[in-house]
mmCIF file with all atom_site columns, N, CA and C in Angstrom:
data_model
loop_
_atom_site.group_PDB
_atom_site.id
_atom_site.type_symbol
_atom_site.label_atom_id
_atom_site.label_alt_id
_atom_site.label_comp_id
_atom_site.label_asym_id
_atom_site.label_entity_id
_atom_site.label_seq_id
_atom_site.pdbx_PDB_ins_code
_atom_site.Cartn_x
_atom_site.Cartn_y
_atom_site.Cartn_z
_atom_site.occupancy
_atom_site.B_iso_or_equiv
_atom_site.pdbx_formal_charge
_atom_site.auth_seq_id
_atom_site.auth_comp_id
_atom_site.auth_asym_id
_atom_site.auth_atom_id
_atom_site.pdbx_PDB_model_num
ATOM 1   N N  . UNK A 1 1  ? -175.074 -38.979 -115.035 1.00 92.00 ? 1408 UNK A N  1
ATOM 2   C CA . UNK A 1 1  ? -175.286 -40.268 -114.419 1.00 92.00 ? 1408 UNK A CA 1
ATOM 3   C C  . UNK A 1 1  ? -175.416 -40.066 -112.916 1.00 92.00 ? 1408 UNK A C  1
ATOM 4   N N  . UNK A 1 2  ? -176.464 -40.413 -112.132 1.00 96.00 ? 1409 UNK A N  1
ATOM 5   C CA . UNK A 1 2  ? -176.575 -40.169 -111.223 1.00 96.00 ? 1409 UNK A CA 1
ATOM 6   C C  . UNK A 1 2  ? -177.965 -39.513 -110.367 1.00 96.00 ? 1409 UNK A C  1
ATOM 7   N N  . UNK A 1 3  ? -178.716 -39.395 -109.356 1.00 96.00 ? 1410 UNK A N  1
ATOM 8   C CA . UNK A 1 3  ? -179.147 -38.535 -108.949 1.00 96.00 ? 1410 UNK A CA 1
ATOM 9   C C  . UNK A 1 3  ? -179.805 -38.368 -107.490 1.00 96.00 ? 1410 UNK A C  1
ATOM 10  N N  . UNK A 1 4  ? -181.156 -38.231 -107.103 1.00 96.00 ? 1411 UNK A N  1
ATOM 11  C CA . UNK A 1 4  ? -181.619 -37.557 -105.949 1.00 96.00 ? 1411 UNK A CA 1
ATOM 12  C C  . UNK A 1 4  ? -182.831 -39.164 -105.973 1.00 96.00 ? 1411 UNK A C  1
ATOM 13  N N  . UNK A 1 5  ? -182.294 -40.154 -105.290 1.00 96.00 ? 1412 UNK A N  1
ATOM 14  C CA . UNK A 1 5  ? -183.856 -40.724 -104.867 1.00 96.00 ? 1412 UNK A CA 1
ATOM 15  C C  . UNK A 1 5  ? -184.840 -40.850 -103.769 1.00 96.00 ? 1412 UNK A C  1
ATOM 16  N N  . UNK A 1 6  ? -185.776 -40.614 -103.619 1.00 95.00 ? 1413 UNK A N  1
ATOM 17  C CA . UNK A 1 6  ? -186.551 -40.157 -102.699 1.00 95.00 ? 1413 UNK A CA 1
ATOM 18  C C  . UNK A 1 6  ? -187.883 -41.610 -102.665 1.00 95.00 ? 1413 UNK A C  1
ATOM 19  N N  . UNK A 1 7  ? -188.191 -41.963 -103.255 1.00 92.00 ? 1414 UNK A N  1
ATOM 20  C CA . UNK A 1 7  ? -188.876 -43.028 -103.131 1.00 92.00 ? 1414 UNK A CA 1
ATOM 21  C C  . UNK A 1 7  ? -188.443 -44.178 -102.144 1.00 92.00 ? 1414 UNK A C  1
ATOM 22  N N  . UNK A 1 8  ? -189.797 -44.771 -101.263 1.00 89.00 ? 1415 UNK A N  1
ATOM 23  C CA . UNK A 1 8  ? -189.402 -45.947 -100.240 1.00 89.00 ? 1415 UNK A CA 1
ATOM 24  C C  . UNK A 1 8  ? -188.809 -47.305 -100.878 1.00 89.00 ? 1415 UNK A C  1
ATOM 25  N N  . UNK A 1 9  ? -188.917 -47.385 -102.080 1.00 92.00 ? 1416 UNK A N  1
ATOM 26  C CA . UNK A 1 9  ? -188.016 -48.473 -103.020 1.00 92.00 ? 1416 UNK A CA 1
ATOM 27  C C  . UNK A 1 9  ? -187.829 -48.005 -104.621 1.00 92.00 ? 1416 UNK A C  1
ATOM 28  N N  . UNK A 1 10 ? -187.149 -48.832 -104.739 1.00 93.00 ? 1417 UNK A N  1
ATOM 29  C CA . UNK A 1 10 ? -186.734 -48.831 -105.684 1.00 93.00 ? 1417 UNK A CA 1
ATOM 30  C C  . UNK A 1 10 ? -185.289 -48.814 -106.383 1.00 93.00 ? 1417 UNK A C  1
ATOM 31  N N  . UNK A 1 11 ? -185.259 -49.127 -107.723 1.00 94.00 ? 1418 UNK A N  1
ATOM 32  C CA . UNK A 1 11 ? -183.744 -49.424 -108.451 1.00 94.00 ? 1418 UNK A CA 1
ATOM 33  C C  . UNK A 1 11 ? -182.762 -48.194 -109.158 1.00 94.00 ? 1418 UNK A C  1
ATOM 34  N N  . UNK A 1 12 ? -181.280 -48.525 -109.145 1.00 94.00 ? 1419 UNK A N  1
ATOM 35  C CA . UNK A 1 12 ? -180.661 -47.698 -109.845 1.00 94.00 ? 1419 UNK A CA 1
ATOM 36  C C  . UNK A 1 12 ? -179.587 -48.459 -110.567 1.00 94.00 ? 1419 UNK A C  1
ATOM 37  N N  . UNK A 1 13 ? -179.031 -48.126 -111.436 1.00 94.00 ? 1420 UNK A N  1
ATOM 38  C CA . UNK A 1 13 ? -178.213 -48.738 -112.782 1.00 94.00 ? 1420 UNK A CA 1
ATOM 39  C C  . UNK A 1 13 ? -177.338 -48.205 -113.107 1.00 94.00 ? 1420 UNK A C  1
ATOM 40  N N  . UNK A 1 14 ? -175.951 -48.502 -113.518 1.00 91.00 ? 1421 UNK A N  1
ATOM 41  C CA . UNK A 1 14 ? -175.210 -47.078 -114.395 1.00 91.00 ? 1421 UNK A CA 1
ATOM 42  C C  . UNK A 1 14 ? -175.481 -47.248 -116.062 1.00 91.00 ? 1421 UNK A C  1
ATOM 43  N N  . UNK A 1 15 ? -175.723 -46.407 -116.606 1.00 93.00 ? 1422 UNK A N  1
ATOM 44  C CA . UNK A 1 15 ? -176.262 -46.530 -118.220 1.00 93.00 ? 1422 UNK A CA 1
ATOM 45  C C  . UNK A 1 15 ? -175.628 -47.403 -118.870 1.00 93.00 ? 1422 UNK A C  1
ATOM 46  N N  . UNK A 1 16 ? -176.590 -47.997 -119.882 1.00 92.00 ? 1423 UNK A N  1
ATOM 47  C CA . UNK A 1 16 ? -176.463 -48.974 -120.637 1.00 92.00 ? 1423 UNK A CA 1
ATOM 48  C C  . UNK A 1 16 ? -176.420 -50.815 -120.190 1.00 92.00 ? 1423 UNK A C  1
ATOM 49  N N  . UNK A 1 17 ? -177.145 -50.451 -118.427 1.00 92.00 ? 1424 UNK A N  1
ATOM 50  C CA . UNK A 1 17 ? -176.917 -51.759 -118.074 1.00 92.00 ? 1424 UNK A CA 1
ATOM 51  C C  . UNK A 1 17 ? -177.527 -52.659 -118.830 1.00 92.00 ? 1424 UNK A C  1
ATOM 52  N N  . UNK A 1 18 ? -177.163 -53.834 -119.070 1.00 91.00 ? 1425 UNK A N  1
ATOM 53  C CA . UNK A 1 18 ? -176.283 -54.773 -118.684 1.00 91.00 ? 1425 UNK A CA 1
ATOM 54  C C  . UNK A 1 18 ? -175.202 -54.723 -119.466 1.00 91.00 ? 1425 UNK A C  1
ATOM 55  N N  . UNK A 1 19 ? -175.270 -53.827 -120.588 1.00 91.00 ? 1426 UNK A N  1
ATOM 56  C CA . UNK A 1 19 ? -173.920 -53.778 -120.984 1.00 91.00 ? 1426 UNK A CA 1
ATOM 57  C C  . UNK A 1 19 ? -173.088 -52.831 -120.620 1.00 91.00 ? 1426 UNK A C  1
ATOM 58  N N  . UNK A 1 20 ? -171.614 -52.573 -121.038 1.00 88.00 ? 1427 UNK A N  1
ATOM 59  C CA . UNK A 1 20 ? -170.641 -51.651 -120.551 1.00 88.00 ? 1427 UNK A CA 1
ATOM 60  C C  . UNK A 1 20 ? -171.089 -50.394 -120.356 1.00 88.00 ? 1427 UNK A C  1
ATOM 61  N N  . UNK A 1 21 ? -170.672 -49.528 -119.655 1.00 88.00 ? 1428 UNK A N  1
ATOM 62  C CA . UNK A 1 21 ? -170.453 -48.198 -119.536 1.00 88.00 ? 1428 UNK A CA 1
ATOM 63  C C  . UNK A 1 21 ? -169.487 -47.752 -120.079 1.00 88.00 ? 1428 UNK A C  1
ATOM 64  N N  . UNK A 1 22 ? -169.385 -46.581 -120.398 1.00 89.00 ? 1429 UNK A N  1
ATOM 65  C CA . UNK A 1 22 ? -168.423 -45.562 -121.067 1.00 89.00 ? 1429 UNK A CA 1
ATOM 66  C C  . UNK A 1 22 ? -167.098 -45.237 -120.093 1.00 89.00 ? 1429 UNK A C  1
ATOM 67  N N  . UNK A 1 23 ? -166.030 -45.385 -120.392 1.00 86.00 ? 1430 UNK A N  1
ATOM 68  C CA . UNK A 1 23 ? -164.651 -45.314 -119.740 1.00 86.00 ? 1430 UNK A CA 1
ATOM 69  C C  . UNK A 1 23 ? -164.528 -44.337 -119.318 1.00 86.00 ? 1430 UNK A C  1
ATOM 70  N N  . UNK A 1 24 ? -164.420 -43.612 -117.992 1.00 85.00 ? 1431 UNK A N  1
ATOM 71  C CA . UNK A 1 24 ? -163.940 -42.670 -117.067 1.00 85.00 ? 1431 UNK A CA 1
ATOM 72  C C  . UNK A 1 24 ? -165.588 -41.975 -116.546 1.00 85.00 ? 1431 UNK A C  1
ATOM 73  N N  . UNK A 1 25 ? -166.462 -42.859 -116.770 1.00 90.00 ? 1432 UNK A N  1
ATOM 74  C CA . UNK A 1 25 ? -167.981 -42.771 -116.429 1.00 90.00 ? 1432 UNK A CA 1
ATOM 75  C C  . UNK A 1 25 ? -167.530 -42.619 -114.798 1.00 90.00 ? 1432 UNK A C  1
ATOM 76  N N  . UNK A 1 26 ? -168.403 -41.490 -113.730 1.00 92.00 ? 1433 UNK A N  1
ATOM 77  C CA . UNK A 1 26 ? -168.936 -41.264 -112.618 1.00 92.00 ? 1433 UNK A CA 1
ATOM 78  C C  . UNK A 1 26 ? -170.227 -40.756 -112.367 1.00 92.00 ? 1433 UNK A C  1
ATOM 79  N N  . UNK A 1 27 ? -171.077 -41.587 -111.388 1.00 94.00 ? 1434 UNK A N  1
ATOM 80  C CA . UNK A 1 27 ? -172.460 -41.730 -111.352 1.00 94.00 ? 1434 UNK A CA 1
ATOM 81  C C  . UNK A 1 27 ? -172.509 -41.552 -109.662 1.00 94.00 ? 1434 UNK A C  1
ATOM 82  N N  . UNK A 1 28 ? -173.199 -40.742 -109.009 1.00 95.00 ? 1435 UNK A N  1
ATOM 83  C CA . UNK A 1 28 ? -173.197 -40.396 -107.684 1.00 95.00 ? 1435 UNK A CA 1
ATOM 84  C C  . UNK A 1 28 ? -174.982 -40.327 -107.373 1.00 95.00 ? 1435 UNK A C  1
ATOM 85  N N  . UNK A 1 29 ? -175.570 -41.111 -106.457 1.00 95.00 ? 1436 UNK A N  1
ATOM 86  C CA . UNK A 1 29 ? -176.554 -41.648 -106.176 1.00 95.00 ? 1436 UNK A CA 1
ATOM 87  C C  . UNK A 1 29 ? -176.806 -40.874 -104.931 1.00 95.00 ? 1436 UNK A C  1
ATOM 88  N N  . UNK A 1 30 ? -177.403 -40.181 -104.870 1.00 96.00 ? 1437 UNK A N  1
ATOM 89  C CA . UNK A 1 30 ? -177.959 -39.715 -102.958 1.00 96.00 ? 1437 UNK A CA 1
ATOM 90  C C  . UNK A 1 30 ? -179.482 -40.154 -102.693 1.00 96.00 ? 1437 UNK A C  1
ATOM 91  N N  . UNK A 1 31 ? -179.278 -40.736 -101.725 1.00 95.00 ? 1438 UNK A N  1
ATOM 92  C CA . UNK A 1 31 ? -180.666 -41.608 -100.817 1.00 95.00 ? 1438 UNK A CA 1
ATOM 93  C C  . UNK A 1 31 ? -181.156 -41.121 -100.107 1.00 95.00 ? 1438 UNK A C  1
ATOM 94  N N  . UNK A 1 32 ? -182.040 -39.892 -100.224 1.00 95.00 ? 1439 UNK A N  1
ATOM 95  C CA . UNK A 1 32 ? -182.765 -39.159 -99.277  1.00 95.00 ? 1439 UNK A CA 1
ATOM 96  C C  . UNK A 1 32 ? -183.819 -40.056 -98.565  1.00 95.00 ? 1439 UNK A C  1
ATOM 97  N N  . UNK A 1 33 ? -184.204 -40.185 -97.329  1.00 90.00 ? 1440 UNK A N  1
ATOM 98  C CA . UNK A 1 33 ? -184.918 -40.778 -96.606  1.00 90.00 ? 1440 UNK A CA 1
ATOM 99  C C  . UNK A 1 33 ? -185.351 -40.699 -95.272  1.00 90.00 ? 1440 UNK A C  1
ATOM 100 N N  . UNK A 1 34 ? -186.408 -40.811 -94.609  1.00 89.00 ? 1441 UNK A N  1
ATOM 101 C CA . UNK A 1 34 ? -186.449 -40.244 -93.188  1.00 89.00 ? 1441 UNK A CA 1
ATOM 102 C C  . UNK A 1 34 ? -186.239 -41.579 -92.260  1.00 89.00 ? 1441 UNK A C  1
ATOM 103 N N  . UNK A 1 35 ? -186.406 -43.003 -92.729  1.00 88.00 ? 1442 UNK A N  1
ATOM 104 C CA . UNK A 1 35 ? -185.845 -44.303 -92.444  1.00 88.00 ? 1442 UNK A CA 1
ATOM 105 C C  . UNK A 1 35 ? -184.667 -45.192 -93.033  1.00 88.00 ? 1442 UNK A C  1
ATOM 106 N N  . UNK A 1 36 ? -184.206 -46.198 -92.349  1.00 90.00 ? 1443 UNK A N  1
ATOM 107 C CA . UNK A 1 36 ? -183.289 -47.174 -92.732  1.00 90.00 ? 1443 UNK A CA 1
ATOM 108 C C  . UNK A 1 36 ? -183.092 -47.199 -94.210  1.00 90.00 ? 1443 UNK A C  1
ATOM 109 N N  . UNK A 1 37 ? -182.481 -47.485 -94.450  1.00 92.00 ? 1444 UNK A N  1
ATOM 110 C CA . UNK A 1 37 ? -181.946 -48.227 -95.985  1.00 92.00 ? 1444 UNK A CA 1
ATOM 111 C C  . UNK A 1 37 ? -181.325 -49.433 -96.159  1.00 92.00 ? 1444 UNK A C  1
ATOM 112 N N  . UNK A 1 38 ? -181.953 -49.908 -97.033  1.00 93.00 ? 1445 UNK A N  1
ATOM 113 C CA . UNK A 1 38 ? -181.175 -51.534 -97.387  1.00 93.00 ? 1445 UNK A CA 1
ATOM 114 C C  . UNK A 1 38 ? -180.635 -51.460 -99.117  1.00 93.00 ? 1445 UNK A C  1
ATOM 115 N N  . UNK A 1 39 ? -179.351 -51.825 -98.852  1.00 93.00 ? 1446 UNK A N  1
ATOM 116 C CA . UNK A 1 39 ? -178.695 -51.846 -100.636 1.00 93.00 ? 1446 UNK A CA 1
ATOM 117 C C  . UNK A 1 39 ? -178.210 -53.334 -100.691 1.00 93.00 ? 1446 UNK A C  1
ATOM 118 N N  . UNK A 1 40 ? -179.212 -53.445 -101.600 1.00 94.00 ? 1447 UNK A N  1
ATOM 119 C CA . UNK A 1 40 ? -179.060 -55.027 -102.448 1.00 94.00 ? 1447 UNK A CA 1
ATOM 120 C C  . UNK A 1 40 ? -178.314 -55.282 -103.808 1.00 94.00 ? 1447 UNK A C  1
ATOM 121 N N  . UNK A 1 41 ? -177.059 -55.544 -104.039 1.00 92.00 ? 1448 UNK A N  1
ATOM 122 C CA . UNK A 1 41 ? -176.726 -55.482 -105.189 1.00 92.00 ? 1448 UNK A CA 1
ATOM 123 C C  . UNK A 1 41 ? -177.182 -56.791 -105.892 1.00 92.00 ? 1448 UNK A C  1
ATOM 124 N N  . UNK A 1 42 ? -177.360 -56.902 -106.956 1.00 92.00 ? 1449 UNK A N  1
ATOM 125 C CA . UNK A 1 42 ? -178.120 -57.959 -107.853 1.00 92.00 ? 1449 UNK A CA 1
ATOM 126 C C  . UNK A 1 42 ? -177.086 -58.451 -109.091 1.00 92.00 ? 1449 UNK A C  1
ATOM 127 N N  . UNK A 1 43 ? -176.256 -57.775 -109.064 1.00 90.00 ? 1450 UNK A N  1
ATOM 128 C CA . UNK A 1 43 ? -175.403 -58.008 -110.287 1.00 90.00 ? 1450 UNK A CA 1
ATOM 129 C C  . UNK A 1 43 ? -173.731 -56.637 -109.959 1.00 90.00 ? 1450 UNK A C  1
ATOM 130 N N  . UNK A 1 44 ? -173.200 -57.345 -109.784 1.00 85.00 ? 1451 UNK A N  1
ATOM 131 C CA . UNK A 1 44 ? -171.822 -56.257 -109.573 1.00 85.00 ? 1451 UNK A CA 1
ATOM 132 C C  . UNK A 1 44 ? -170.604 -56.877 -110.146 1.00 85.00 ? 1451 UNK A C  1
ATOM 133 N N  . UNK A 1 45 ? -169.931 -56.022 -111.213 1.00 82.00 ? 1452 UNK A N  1
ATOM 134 C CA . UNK A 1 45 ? -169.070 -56.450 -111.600 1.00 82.00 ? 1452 UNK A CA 1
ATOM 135 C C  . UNK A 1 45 ? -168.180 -55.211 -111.843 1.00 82.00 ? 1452 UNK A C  1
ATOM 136 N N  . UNK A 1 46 ? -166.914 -55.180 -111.198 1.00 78.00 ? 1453 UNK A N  1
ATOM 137 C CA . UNK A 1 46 ? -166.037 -53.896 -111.393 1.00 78.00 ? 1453 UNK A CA 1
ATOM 138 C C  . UNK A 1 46 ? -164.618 -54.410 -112.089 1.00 78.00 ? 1453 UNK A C  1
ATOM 139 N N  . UNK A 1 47 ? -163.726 -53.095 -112.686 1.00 73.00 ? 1454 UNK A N  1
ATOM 140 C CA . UNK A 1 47 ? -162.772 -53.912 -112.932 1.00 73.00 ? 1454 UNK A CA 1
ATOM 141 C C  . UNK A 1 47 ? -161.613 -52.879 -112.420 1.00 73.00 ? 1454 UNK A C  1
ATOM 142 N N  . UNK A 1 48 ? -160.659 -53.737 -112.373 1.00 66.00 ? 1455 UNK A N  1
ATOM 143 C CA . UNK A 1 48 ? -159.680 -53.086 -111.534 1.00 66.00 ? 1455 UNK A CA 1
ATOM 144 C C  . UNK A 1 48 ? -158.410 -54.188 -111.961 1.00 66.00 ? 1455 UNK A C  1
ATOM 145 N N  . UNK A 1 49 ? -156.881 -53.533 -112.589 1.00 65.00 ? 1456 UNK A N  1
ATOM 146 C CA . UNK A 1 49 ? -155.701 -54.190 -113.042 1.00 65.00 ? 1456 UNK A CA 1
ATOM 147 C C  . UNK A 1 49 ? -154.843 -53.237 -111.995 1.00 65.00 ? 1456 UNK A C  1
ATOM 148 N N  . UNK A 1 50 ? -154.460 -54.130 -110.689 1.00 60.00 ? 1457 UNK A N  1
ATOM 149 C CA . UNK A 1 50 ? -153.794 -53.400 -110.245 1.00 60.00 ? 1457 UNK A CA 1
ATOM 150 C C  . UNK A 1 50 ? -152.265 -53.022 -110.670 1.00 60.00 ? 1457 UNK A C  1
ATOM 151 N N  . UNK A 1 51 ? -152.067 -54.305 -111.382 1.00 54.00 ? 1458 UNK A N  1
ATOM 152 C CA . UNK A 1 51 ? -150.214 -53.807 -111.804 1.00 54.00 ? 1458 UNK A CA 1
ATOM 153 C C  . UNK A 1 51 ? -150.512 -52.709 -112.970 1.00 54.00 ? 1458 UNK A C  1
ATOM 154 N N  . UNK A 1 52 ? -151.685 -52.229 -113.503 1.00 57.00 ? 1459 UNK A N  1
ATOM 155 C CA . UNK A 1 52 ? -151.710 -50.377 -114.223 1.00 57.00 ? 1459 UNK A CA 1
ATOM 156 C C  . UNK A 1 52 ? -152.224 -49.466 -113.526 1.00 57.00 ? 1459 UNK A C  1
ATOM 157 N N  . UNK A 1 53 ? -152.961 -49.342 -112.647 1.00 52.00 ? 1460 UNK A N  1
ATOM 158 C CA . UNK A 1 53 ? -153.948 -48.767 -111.892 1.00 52.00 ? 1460 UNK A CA 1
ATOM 159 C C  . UNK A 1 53 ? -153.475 -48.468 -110.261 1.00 52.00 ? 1460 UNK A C  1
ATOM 160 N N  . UNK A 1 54 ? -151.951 -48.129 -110.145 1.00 59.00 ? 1461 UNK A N  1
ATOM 161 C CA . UNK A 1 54 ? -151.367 -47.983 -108.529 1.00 59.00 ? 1461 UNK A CA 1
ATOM 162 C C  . UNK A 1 54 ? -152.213 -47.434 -107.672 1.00 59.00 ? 1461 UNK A C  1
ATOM 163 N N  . UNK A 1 55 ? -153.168 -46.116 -108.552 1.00 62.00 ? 1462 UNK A N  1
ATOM 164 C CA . UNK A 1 55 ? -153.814 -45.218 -107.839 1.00 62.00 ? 1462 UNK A CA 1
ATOM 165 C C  . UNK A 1 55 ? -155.084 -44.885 -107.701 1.00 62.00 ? 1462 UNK A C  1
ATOM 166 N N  . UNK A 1 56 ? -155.645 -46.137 -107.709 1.00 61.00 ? 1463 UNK A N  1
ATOM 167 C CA . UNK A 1 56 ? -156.937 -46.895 -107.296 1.00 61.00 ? 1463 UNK A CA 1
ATOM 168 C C  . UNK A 1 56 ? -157.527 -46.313 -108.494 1.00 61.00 ? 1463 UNK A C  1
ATOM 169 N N  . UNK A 1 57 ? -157.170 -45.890 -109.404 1.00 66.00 ? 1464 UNK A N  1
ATOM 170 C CA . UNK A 1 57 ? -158.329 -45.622 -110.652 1.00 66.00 ? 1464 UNK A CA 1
ATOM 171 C C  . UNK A 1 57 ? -159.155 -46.822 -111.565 1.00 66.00 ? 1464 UNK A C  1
ATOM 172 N N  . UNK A 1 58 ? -159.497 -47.963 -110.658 1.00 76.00 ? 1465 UNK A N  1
ATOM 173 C CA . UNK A 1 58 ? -160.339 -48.765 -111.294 1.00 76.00 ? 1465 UNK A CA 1
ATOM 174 C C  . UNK A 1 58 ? -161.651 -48.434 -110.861 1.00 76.00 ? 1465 UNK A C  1
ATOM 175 N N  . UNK A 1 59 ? -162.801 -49.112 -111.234 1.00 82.00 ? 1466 UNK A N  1
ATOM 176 C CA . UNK A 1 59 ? -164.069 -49.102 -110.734 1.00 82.00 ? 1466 UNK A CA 1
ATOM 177 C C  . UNK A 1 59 ? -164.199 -49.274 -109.160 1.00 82.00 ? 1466 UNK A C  1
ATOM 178 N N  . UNK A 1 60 ? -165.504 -48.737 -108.506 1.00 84.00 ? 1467 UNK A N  1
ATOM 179 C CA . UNK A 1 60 ? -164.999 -48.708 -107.168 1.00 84.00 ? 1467 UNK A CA 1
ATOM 180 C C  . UNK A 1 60 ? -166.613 -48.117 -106.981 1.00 84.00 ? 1467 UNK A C  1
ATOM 181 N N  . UNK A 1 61 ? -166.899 -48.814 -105.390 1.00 88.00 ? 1468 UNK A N  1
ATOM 182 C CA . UNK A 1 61 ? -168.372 -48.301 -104.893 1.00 88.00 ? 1468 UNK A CA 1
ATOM 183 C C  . UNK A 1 61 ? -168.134 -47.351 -103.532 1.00 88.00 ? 1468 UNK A C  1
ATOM 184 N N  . UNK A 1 62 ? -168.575 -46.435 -103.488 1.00 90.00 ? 1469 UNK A N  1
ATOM 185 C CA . UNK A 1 62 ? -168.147 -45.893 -102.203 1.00 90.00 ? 1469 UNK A CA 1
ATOM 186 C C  . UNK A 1 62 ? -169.768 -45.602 -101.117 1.00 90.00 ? 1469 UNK A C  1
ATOM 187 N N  . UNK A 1 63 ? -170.281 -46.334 -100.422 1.00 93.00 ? 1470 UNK A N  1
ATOM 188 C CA . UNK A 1 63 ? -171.653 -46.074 -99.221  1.00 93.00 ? 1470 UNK A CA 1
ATOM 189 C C  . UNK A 1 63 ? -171.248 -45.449 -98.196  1.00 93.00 ? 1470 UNK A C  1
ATOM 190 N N  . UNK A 1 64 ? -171.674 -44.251 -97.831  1.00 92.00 ? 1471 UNK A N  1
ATOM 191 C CA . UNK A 1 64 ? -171.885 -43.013 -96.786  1.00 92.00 ? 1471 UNK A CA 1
ATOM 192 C C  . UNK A 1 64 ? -173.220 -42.789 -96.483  1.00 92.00 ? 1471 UNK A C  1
ATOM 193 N N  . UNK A 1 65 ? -173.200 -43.219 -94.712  1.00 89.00 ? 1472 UNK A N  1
ATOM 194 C CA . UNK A 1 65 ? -174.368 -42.959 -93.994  1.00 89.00 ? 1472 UNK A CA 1
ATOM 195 C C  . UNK A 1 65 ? -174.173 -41.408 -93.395  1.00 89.00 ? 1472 UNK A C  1
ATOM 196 N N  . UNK A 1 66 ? -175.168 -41.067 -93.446  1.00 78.00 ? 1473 UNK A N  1
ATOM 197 C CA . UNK A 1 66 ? -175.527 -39.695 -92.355  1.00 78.00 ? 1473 UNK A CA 1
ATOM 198 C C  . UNK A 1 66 ? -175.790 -38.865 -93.258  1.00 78.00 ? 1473 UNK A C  1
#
């Protein structure tokens, strides 16, 4: 899950959207580009129970420029 996009647009998904993903699923996206970037989310839904989950192991987005 995951990969290298290089195109001036376009979409990415984690499998099986719109339905669930598979439990302990990680998908890592790199945005190669020689200009700006714009991230539009269209649909985001994460889940996260913090009174089981102390140690942030719920769903989670992480964006890094440079």
């Amino acid at each position: 899950c995951g990969g290298i996009l290089t195109q001036p647009t376009g979409s990415f998904s984690t499998p099986n959207y719109p339905d669930e993903y598979d439990n302990n699923l990680r998908c890592n996206w790199t945005i190669q580009t020689n200009s700006s970037v714009t991230l539009t989310f269209l649909d985001f839904d994460v889940y996260s129970d913090h009174d089981v989950h102390h140690d942030c192991s719920g769903d989670f987005v992480d964006v890094f420029g440079g």
